[in-house]
PDB file of C-alpha atoms in Angstrom:
ATOM      1  CA  UNK A   1      18.681  28.725  68.211  1.00 35.00           C
ATOM      2  CA  UNK A   2      17.381  30.595  71.104  1.00 34.00           C
ATOM      3  CA  UNK A   3      14.022  29.690  72.261  1.00 39.00           C
ATOM      4  CA  UNK A   4      13.417  32.965  73.927  1.00 35.00           C
ATOM      5  CA  UNK A   5      10.783  33.799  71.168  1.00 37.00           C
ATOM      6  CA  UNK A   6       8.488  30.799  72.155  1.00 44.00           C
ATOM      7  CA  UNK A   7       5.745  32.987  74.189  1.00 46.00           C
ATOM      8  CA  UNK A   8       4.582  30.853  77.281  1.00 45.00           C
ATOM      9  CA  UNK A   9       3.362  33.791  79.468  1.00 46.00           C
ATOM     10  CA  UNK A  10       0.085  34.514  80.770  1.00 51.00           C
ATOM     11  CA  UNK A  11      -2.236  37.051  78.804  1.00 50.00           C
ATOM     12  CA  UNK A  12      -1.488  40.528  79.624  1.00 54.00           C
ATOM     13  CA  UNK A  13      -4.012  42.958  81.004  1.00 54.00           C
ATOM     14  CA  UNK A  14      -4.013  44.920  77.389  1.00 51.00           C
ATOM     15  CA  UNK A  15      -4.392  41.650  75.541  1.00 50.00           C
ATOM     16  CA  UNK A  16      -7.576  40.592  77.883  1.00 50.00           C
ATOM     17  CA  UNK A  17      -9.118  43.829  77.274  1.00 50.00           C
ATOM     18  CA  UNK A  18      -8.492  43.723  73.374  1.00 51.00           C
ATOM     19  CA  UNK A  19      -8.817  40.124  73.072  1.00 84.00           C
ATOM     20  CA  UNK A  20      -5.979  40.475  70.310  1.00 89.00           C
ATOM     21  CA  UNK A  21      -3.535  37.483  70.362  1.00 94.00           C
ATOM     22  CA  UNK A  22      -0.454  37.292  68.405  1.00 95.00           C
ATOM     23  CA  UNK A  23       1.291  33.724  67.489  1.00 97.00           C
ATOM     24  CA  UNK A  24       4.030  32.888  65.313  1.00 98.00           C
ATOM     25  CA  UNK A  25       4.492  30.592  62.151  1.00 98.00           C
ATOM     26  CA  UNK A  26       6.980  28.119  61.792  1.00 98.00           C
ATOM     27  CA  UNK A  27       9.064  27.394  58.565  1.00 98.00           C
ATOM     28  CA  UNK A  28      11.440  24.530  58.457  1.00 97.00           C
ATOM     29  CA  UNK A  29      11.638  24.639  62.292  1.00 97.00           C
ATOM     30  CA  UNK A  30      12.169  28.306  62.546  1.00 97.00           C
ATOM     31  CA  UNK A  31       9.637  30.352  64.477  1.00 98.00           C
ATOM     32  CA  UNK A  32       8.698  33.559  62.791  1.00 97.00           C
ATOM     33  CA  UNK A  33       6.860  36.424  64.631  1.00 96.00           C
ATOM     34  CA  UNK A  34       6.230  38.583  61.641  1.00 94.00           C
ATOM     35  CA  UNK A  35       6.333  38.940  57.815  1.00 94.00           C
ATOM     36  CA  UNK A  36       6.880  41.441  55.305  1.00 95.00           C
ATOM     37  CA  UNK A  37       3.609  40.794  54.161  1.00 94.00           C
ATOM     38  CA  UNK A  38       1.856  41.394  56.810  1.00 95.00           C
ATOM     39  CA  UNK A  39      -0.375  39.424  59.229  1.00 96.00           C
ATOM     40  CA  UNK A  40      -3.558  37.639  59.009  1.00 95.00           C
ATOM     41  CA  UNK A  41      -6.178  38.517  61.331  1.00 95.00           C
ATOM     42  CA  UNK A  42      -8.738  35.953  62.212  1.00 94.00           C
ATOM     43  CA  UNK A  43     -11.610  37.145  64.131  1.00 93.00           C
ATOM     44  CA  UNK A  44     -14.124  35.048  66.129  1.00 91.00           C
ATOM     45  CA  UNK A  45     -17.613  35.748  67.133  1.00 86.00           C
ATOM     46  CA  UNK A  46     -16.639  36.461  70.670  1.00 89.00           C
ATOM     47  CA  UNK A  47     -14.457  39.174  69.677  1.00 90.00           C
ATOM     48  CA  UNK A  48     -11.136  37.423  69.663  1.00 93.00           C
ATOM     49  CA  UNK A  49      -8.561  38.355  66.908  1.00 95.00           C
ATOM     50  CA  UNK A  50      -5.732  36.140  66.305  1.00 96.00           C
ATOM     51  CA  UNK A  51      -2.813  37.606  64.381  1.00 97.00           C
ATOM     52  CA  UNK A  52      -0.217  35.043  62.614  1.00 97.00           C
ATOM     53  CA  UNK A  53       2.582  35.936  60.029  1.00 98.00           C
ATOM     54  CA  UNK A  54       1.331  35.544  56.374  1.00 97.00           C
ATOM     55  CA  UNK A  55       3.217  33.165  54.146  1.00 97.00           C
ATOM     56  CA  UNK A  56       5.837  34.562  51.679  1.00 96.00           C
ATOM     57  CA  UNK A  57       7.405  32.966  48.594  1.00 96.00           C
ATOM     58  CA  UNK A  58      10.667  32.811  50.716  1.00 97.00           C
ATOM     59  CA  UNK A  59       8.843  30.589  53.119  1.00 97.00           C
ATOM     60  CA  UNK A  60       7.924  28.239  50.300  1.00 97.00           C
ATOM     61  CA  UNK A  61      11.456  28.219  48.819  1.00 96.00           C
ATOM     62  CA  UNK A  62      12.688  26.965  52.036  1.00 96.00           C
ATOM     63  CA  UNK A  63      10.364  24.266  52.320  1.00 96.00           C
ATOM     64  CA  UNK A  64      10.749  23.276  48.670  1.00 95.00           C
ATOM     65  CA  UNK A  65      14.938  23.381  49.065  1.00 94.00           C
ATOM     66  CA  UNK A  66      14.638  21.460  52.666  1.00 92.00           C
ATOM     67  CA  UNK A  67      17.169  18.995  52.615  1.00 85.00           C
ATOM     68  CA  UNK A  68      16.215  17.465  56.394  1.00 84.00           C
ATOM     69  CA  UNK A  69      17.557  13.867  55.893  1.00 88.00           C
ATOM     70  CA  UNK A  70      14.466  12.314  57.590  1.00 94.00           C
ATOM     71  CA  UNK A  71      14.335   9.122  55.624  1.00 92.00           C
ATOM     72  CA  UNK A  72      17.999   8.303  57.070  1.00 92.00           C
ATOM     73  CA  UNK A  73      17.111   8.845  60.680  1.00 96.00           C
ATOM     74  CA  UNK A  74      16.579   5.933  62.795  1.00 97.00           C
ATOM     75  CA  UNK A  75      13.110   5.485  64.378  1.00 97.00           C
ATOM     76  CA  UNK A  76      14.723   5.213  67.697  1.00 97.00           C
ATOM     77  CA  UNK A  77      15.981   9.004  67.292  1.00 97.00           C
ATOM     78  CA  UNK A  78      12.622   9.960  66.114  1.00 97.00           C
ATOM     79  CA  UNK A  79      10.910   8.161  69.166  1.00 97.00           C
ATOM     80  CA  UNK A  80      13.447   9.897  71.649  1.00 97.00           C
ATOM     81  CA  UNK A  81      12.769  13.240  69.866  1.00 97.00           C
ATOM     82  CA  UNK A  82       8.947  12.922  70.326  1.00 97.00           C
ATOM     83  CA  UNK A  83       9.499  11.584  73.979  1.00 97.00           C
ATOM     84  CA  UNK A  84      11.210  14.788  75.587  1.00 96.00           C
ATOM     85  CA  UNK A  85       8.086  16.713  74.565  1.00 96.00           C
ATOM     86  CA  UNK A  86       5.684  14.171  75.735  1.00 96.00           C
ATOM     87  CA  UNK A  87       7.335  13.906  78.987  1.00 97.00           C
ATOM     88  CA  UNK A  88       6.785  17.725  79.268  1.00 97.00           C
ATOM     89  CA  UNK A  89       3.183  17.684  78.118  1.00 97.00           C
ATOM     90  CA  UNK A  90       2.215  15.223  80.617  1.00 96.00           C
ATOM     91  CA  UNK A  91       2.704  17.987  83.354  1.00 96.00           C
ATOM     92  CA  UNK A  92      -0.568  19.960  83.510  1.00 95.00           C
ATOM     93  CA  UNK A  93       1.730  23.169  84.632  1.00 96.00           C
ATOM     94  CA  UNK A  94       3.800  22.973  81.448  1.00 96.00           C
ATOM     95  CA  UNK A  95       3.971  26.376  79.902  1.00 96.00           C
ATOM     96  CA  UNK A  96       3.105  25.387  76.534  1.00 96.00           C
ATOM     97  CA  UNK A  97       0.245  22.850  77.667  1.00 97.00           C
ATOM     98  CA  UNK A  98      -1.154  25.706  79.930  1.00 97.00           C
ATOM     99  CA  UNK A  99      -1.094  28.422  77.090  1.00 96.00           C
ATOM    100  CA  UNK A 100      -2.591  26.047  74.467  1.00 96.00           C
ATOM    101  CA  UNK A 101      -5.102  25.617  76.972  1.00 96.00           C
ATOM    102  CA  UNK A 102      -5.610  29.210  77.724  1.00 95.00           C
ATOM    103  CA  UNK A 103      -5.814  30.489  74.341  1.00 96.00           C
ATOM    104  CA  UNK A 104      -7.323  27.558  72.705  1.00 95.00           C
ATOM    105  CA  UNK A 105     -10.385  27.898  74.806  1.00 94.00           C
ATOM    106  CA  UNK A 106     -10.867  31.798  73.848  1.00 93.00           C
ATOM    107  CA  UNK A 107     -10.594  30.670  70.173  1.00 93.00           C
ATOM    108  CA  UNK A 108     -12.742  27.189  70.121  1.00 93.00           C
ATOM    109  CA  UNK A 109     -15.126  27.655  72.831  1.00 92.00           C
ATOM    110  CA  UNK A 110     -13.872  24.523  74.271  1.00 94.00           C
ATOM    111  CA  UNK A 111     -13.318  24.543  78.019  1.00 95.00           C
ATOM    112  CA  UNK A 112      -9.451  24.606  79.383  1.00 96.00           C
ATOM    113  CA  UNK A 113     -10.134  21.120  80.974  1.00 96.00           C
ATOM    114  CA  UNK A 114     -11.040  19.590  77.567  1.00 96.00           C
ATOM    115  CA  UNK A 115      -7.905  20.924  75.678  1.00 97.00           C
ATOM    116  CA  UNK A 116      -5.761  19.858  78.787  1.00 97.00           C
ATOM    117  CA  UNK A 117      -7.080  16.368  78.124  1.00 97.00           C
ATOM    118  CA  UNK A 118      -5.984  16.156  74.533  1.00 96.00           C
ATOM    119  CA  UNK A 119      -2.654  17.285  75.606  1.00 97.00           C
ATOM    120  CA  UNK A 120      -2.340  14.426  78.395  1.00 97.00           C
ATOM    121  CA  UNK A 121      -3.836  11.840  75.613  1.00 96.00           C
ATOM    122  CA  UNK A 122      -1.174  12.826  73.255  1.00 97.00           C
ATOM    123  CA  UNK A 123       1.661  12.760  76.015  1.00 97.00           C
ATOM    124  CA  UNK A 124       0.815   9.150  76.870  1.00 94.00           C
ATOM    125  CA  UNK A 125       1.626   8.156  73.662  1.00 92.00           C
ATOM    126  CA  UNK A 126       4.663  10.142  73.170  1.00 96.00           C
ATOM    127  CA  UNK A 127       6.393   9.604  76.363  1.00 95.00           C
ATOM    128  CA  UNK A 128       6.207   6.001  76.235  1.00 94.00           C
ATOM    129  CA  UNK A 129       8.174   4.782  73.163  1.00 94.00           C
ATOM    130  CA  UNK A 130       6.818   1.377  72.819  1.00 95.00           C
ATOM    131  CA  UNK A 131       3.353   2.648  72.309  1.00 95.00           C
ATOM    132  CA  UNK A 132       4.489   3.970  69.013  1.00 96.00           C
ATOM    133  CA  UNK A 133       6.560   0.944  68.277  1.00 97.00           C
ATOM    134  CA  UNK A 134       3.122  -0.838  68.864  1.00 97.00           C
ATOM    135  CA  UNK A 135       1.184   1.535  66.680  1.00 96.00           C
ATOM    136  CA  UNK A 136       3.707   0.615  63.577  1.00 96.00           C
ATOM    137  CA  UNK A 137       3.349  -3.207  64.535  1.00 96.00           C
ATOM    138  CA  UNK A 138      -0.342  -2.705  64.274  1.00 96.00           C
ATOM    139  CA  UNK A 139      -0.632  -1.021  60.964  1.00 94.00           C
ATOM    140  CA  UNK A 140       2.328  -1.829  59.248  1.00 93.00           C
ATOM    141  CA  UNK A 141       3.176  -5.248  60.533  1.00 93.00           C
ATOM    142  CA  UNK A 142       6.581  -4.653  62.067  1.00 95.00           C
ATOM    143  CA  UNK A 143       8.080  -1.414  62.903  1.00 96.00           C
ATOM    144  CA  UNK A 144      11.280  -2.499  62.081  1.00 97.00           C
ATOM    145  CA  UNK A 145      10.514  -2.133  58.182  1.00 96.00           C
ATOM    146  CA  UNK A 146      10.810   1.968  58.803  1.00 96.00           C
ATOM    147  CA  UNK A 147      14.455   1.140  58.956  1.00 97.00           C
ATOM    148  CA  UNK A 148      15.423  -1.963  57.228  1.00 97.00           C
ATOM    149  CA  UNK A 149      14.174  -4.682  54.673  1.00 97.00           C
ATOM    150  CA  UNK A 150      12.077  -7.195  56.814  1.00 96.00           C
ATOM    151  CA  UNK A 151      11.458 -10.789  55.674  1.00 94.00           C
ATOM    152  CA  UNK A 152       7.967 -11.528  54.859  1.00 90.00           C
ATOM    153  CA  UNK A 153       7.659 -15.340  53.653  1.00 91.00           C
ATOM    154  CA  UNK A 154       9.834 -15.173  50.378  1.00 94.00           C
ATOM    155  CA  UNK A 155      10.310 -11.611  49.846  1.00 95.00           C
ATOM    156  CA  UNK A 156      11.497  -8.547  51.957  1.00 96.00           C
ATOM    157  CA  UNK A 157       9.640  -5.109  52.217  1.00 96.00           C
ATOM    158  CA  UNK A 158      10.578  -2.046  53.724  1.00 96.00           C
ATOM    159  CA  UNK A 159       8.264   1.098  54.417  1.00 95.00           C
ATOM    160  CA  UNK A 160       9.840   4.387  53.097  1.00 95.00           C
ATOM    161  CA  UNK A 161       8.507   7.790  53.827  1.00 96.00           C
ATOM    162  CA  UNK A 162       6.164   9.753  50.902  1.00 95.00           C
ATOM    163  CA  UNK A 163       8.177  12.904  51.250  1.00 96.00           C
ATOM    164  CA  UNK A 164       6.518  16.267  51.969  1.00 97.00           C
ATOM    165  CA  UNK A 165       3.283  15.676  53.522  1.00 97.00           C
ATOM    166  CA  UNK A 166       0.801  18.836  53.694  1.00 97.00           C
ATOM    167  CA  UNK A 167      -1.750  18.341  56.681  1.00 97.00           C
ATOM    168  CA  UNK A 168      -4.672  20.144  56.265  1.00 95.00           C
ATOM    169  CA  UNK A 169      -6.419  20.061  59.871  1.00 94.00           C
ATOM    170  CA  UNK A 170      -9.817  20.343  61.126  1.00 89.00           C
ATOM    171  CA  UNK A 171     -10.743  22.995  63.855  1.00 88.00           C
ATOM    172  CA  UNK A 172     -13.139  21.106  65.751  1.00 89.00           C
ATOM    173  CA  UNK A 173     -11.282  18.294  67.083  1.00 91.00           C
ATOM    174  CA  UNK A 174      -8.141  19.579  68.371  1.00 91.00           C
ATOM    175  CA  UNK A 175      -6.654  16.115  69.224  1.00 93.00           C
ATOM    176  CA  UNK A 176      -7.042  14.908  65.576  1.00 94.00           C
ATOM    177  CA  UNK A 177      -4.374  17.600  64.256  1.00 95.00           C
ATOM    178  CA  UNK A 178      -2.138  16.212  67.231  1.00 97.00           C
ATOM    179  CA  UNK A 179      -2.548  12.590  65.718  1.00 96.00           C
ATOM    180  CA  UNK A 180      -1.813  13.626  62.309  1.00 97.00           C
ATOM    181  CA  UNK A 181       1.297  15.686  63.142  1.00 98.00           C
ATOM    182  CA  UNK A 182       2.743  12.758  65.217  1.00 97.00           C
ATOM    183  CA  UNK A 183       1.773  10.164  62.331  1.00 96.00           C
ATOM    184  CA  UNK A 184       3.551  12.315  59.803  1.00 97.00           C
ATOM    185  CA  UNK A 185       6.628  12.477  61.842  1.00 98.00           C
ATOM    186  CA  UNK A 186       6.936   8.820  62.610  1.00 97.00           C
ATOM    187  CA  UNK A 187       6.738   7.884  59.219  1.00 97.00           C
ATOM    188  CA  UNK A 188       9.594   9.890  58.552  1.00 97.00           C
ATOM    189  CA  UNK A 189       7.874  12.836  56.323  1.00 97.00           C
ATOM    190  CA  UNK A 190       8.350  16.364  56.338  1.00 97.00           C
ATOM    191  CA  UNK A 191       5.517  17.747  57.685  1.00 98.00           C
ATOM    192  CA  UNK A 192       3.495  21.086  56.787  1.00 98.00           C
ATOM    193  CA  UNK A 193       0.824  21.688  58.956  1.00 98.00           C
ATOM    194  CA  UNK A 194      -1.839  24.556  57.622  1.00 97.00           C
ATOM    195  CA  UNK A 195      -3.501  25.404  60.750  1.00 97.00           C
ATOM    196  CA  UNK A 196      -7.365  25.673  60.523  1.00 94.00           C
ATOM    197  CA  UNK A 197      -9.008  29.242  61.233  1.00 93.00           C
ATOM    198  CA  UNK A 198     -11.198  27.866  63.661  1.00 92.00           C
ATOM    199  CA  UNK A 199      -8.281  26.551  65.892  1.00 95.00           C
ATOM    200  CA  UNK A 200      -5.090  28.481  65.238  1.00 97.00           C
ATOM    201  CA  UNK A 201      -3.557  27.706  68.497  1.00 97.00           C
ATOM    202  CA  UNK A 202      -3.771  23.964  69.665  1.00 97.00           C
ATOM    203  CA  UNK A 203      -1.922  22.070  66.666  1.00 97.00           C
ATOM    204  CA  UNK A 204       0.942  25.160  66.628  1.00 98.00           C
ATOM    205  CA  UNK A 205       1.614  24.946  70.621  1.00 98.00           C
ATOM    206  CA  UNK A 206       2.150  21.177  70.148  1.00 98.00           C
ATOM    207  CA  UNK A 207       4.868  22.122  67.259  1.00 98.00           C
ATOM    208  CA  UNK A 208       6.160  24.798  69.519  1.00 98.00           C
ATOM    209  CA  UNK A 209       6.841  22.210  72.379  1.00 97.00           C
ATOM    210  CA  UNK A 210       8.575  19.731  70.112  1.00 98.00           C
ATOM    211  CA  UNK A 211      10.835  22.626  68.795  1.00 97.00           C
ATOM    212  CA  UNK A 212      11.280  23.634  72.560  1.00 96.00           C
ATOM    213  CA  UNK A 213      12.231  20.271  74.020  1.00 96.00           C
ATOM    214  CA  UNK A 214      14.607  19.384  71.206  1.00 95.00           C
ATOM    215  CA  UNK A 215      17.748  20.705  69.373  1.00 94.00           C
ATOM    216  CA  UNK A 216      16.788  23.148  66.372  1.00 92.00           C
ATOM    217  CA  UNK A 217      19.244  21.376  64.234  1.00 94.00           C
ATOM    218  CA  UNK A 218      17.336  17.980  64.627  1.00 96.00           C
ATOM    219  CA  UNK A 219      16.161  16.655  61.266  1.00 96.00           C
ATOM    220  CA  UNK A 220      12.630  16.451  62.750  1.00 97.00           C
ATOM    221  CA  UNK A 221      12.845  19.997  63.887  1.00 97.00           C
ATOM    222  CA  UNK A 222      13.985  21.220  60.532  1.00 97.00           C
ATOM    223  CA  UNK A 223      11.338  18.953  58.865  1.00 97.00           C
ATOM    224  CA  UNK A 224       8.502  20.770  60.413  1.00 98.00           C
ATOM    225  CA  UNK A 225       6.430  23.670  59.291  1.00 98.00           C
ATOM    226  CA  UNK A 226       3.116  25.320  60.568  1.00 98.00           C
ATOM    227  CA  UNK A 227       1.239  28.113  59.196  1.00 98.00           C
ATOM    228  CA  UNK A 228      -2.120  29.707  58.077  1.00 97.00           C
ATOM    229  CA  UNK A 229      -3.051  30.604  54.540  1.00 94.00           C
ATOM    230  CA  UNK A 230      -6.407  30.889  53.015  1.00 91.00           C
ATOM    231  CA  UNK A 231      -8.320  27.831  51.527  1.00 84.00           C
ATOM    232  CA  UNK A 232      -8.579  29.012  48.098  1.00 86.00           C
ATOM    233  CA  UNK A 233      -5.227  31.183  47.880  1.00 92.00           C
ATOM    234  CA  UNK A 234      -2.670  30.779  45.129  1.00 94.00           C
ATOM    235  CA  UNK A 235       0.006  29.615  47.849  1.00 95.00           C
ATOM    236  CA  UNK A 236      -2.352  26.810  49.150  1.00 94.00           C
ATOM    237  CA  UNK A 237      -2.871  25.730  45.716  1.00 94.00           C
ATOM    238  CA  UNK A 238       0.540  25.629  45.154  1.00 95.00           C
ATOM    239  CA  UNK A 239       1.422  23.743  48.408  1.00 96.00           C
ATOM    240  CA  UNK A 240      -1.132  21.160  47.440  1.00 94.00           C
ATOM    241  CA  UNK A 241       0.497  20.618  44.069  1.00 94.00           C
ATOM    242  CA  UNK A 242       3.953  20.449  45.470  1.00 95.00           C
ATOM    243  CA  UNK A 243       3.262  17.950  48.107  1.00 96.00           C
ATOM    244  CA  UNK A 244       3.677  14.358  47.996  1.00 96.00           C
ATOM    245  CA  UNK A 245       1.030  13.684  50.081  1.00 95.00           C
ATOM    246  CA  UNK A 246      -2.240  15.575  51.572  1.00 95.00           C
ATOM    247  CA  UNK A 247      -3.621  14.501  54.822  1.00 94.00           C
ATOM    248  CA  UNK A 248      -7.037  16.279  54.658  1.00 91.00           C
ATOM    249  CA  UNK A 249      -9.569  16.717  57.699  1.00 88.00           C
ATOM    250  CA  UNK A 250     -12.978  18.507  57.685  1.00 80.00           C
ATOM    251  CA  UNK A 251     -16.258  18.421  56.217  1.00 78.00           C
ATOM    252  CA  UNK A 252     -17.458  17.759  52.616  1.00 80.00           C
ATOM    253  CA  UNK A 253     -16.232  21.050  51.099  1.00 77.00           C
ATOM    254  CA  UNK A 254     -12.969  21.192  52.685  1.00 73.00           C
ATOM    255  CA  UNK A 255     -12.279  17.632  51.224  1.00 79.00           C
ATOM    256  CA  UNK A 256     -13.496  18.670  47.867  1.00 79.00           C
ATOM    257  CA  UNK A 257     -11.344  21.834  47.592  1.00 72.00           C
TER     258      UNK A 257
END
């Protein structure tokens, strides 16, 4: 799949004057720039408007029928996949990191150096594969149980993915979204990222970097979706009901919903 659709250019003069930014959605690793249902237009108090394609029934059908074999994928393949993006994002001049900082600062009000710092932090996890193994060792006891049965006294134990994990992200802490996505991938889940209206940029560009640095046919690429839909919409309700796991970030009302 061609990666020419991934926009890493600087803002045009027209965008700067109108402050209107178009971004894609991602469905099962496919980057989609338009929708027959039209675009969500999220306006911010500083005059910036971000446009992202609306979810349609075909998108949900693709997600439900996704047969990416994440549970059969060795952990070593996943860490190599993440490492490629981590190495790219470690560079402050990486086009995805630069674009995320440029657009993210317009949307969130955070300064570009703050967003760069978050990408530098996540890249330090991804580019050193042993850090991911250490994380799993600390939380599960042994990273090997992601791939095989591991002896624990008189028993053998193994960790299996839950399946389809919906991540309802928070918009005021960009790095929280990056961590949530990373942890979903290393535990071999299908990752659905519901982008927060307060920050449609940071987590999306992290996902775009993952896709850009790896093959479109890779199981991790095909397991990754990122989109926006309203909190109380029918499609959001359906996604919650049909997911095996929901990772929700945010305040009390968001968590209750």
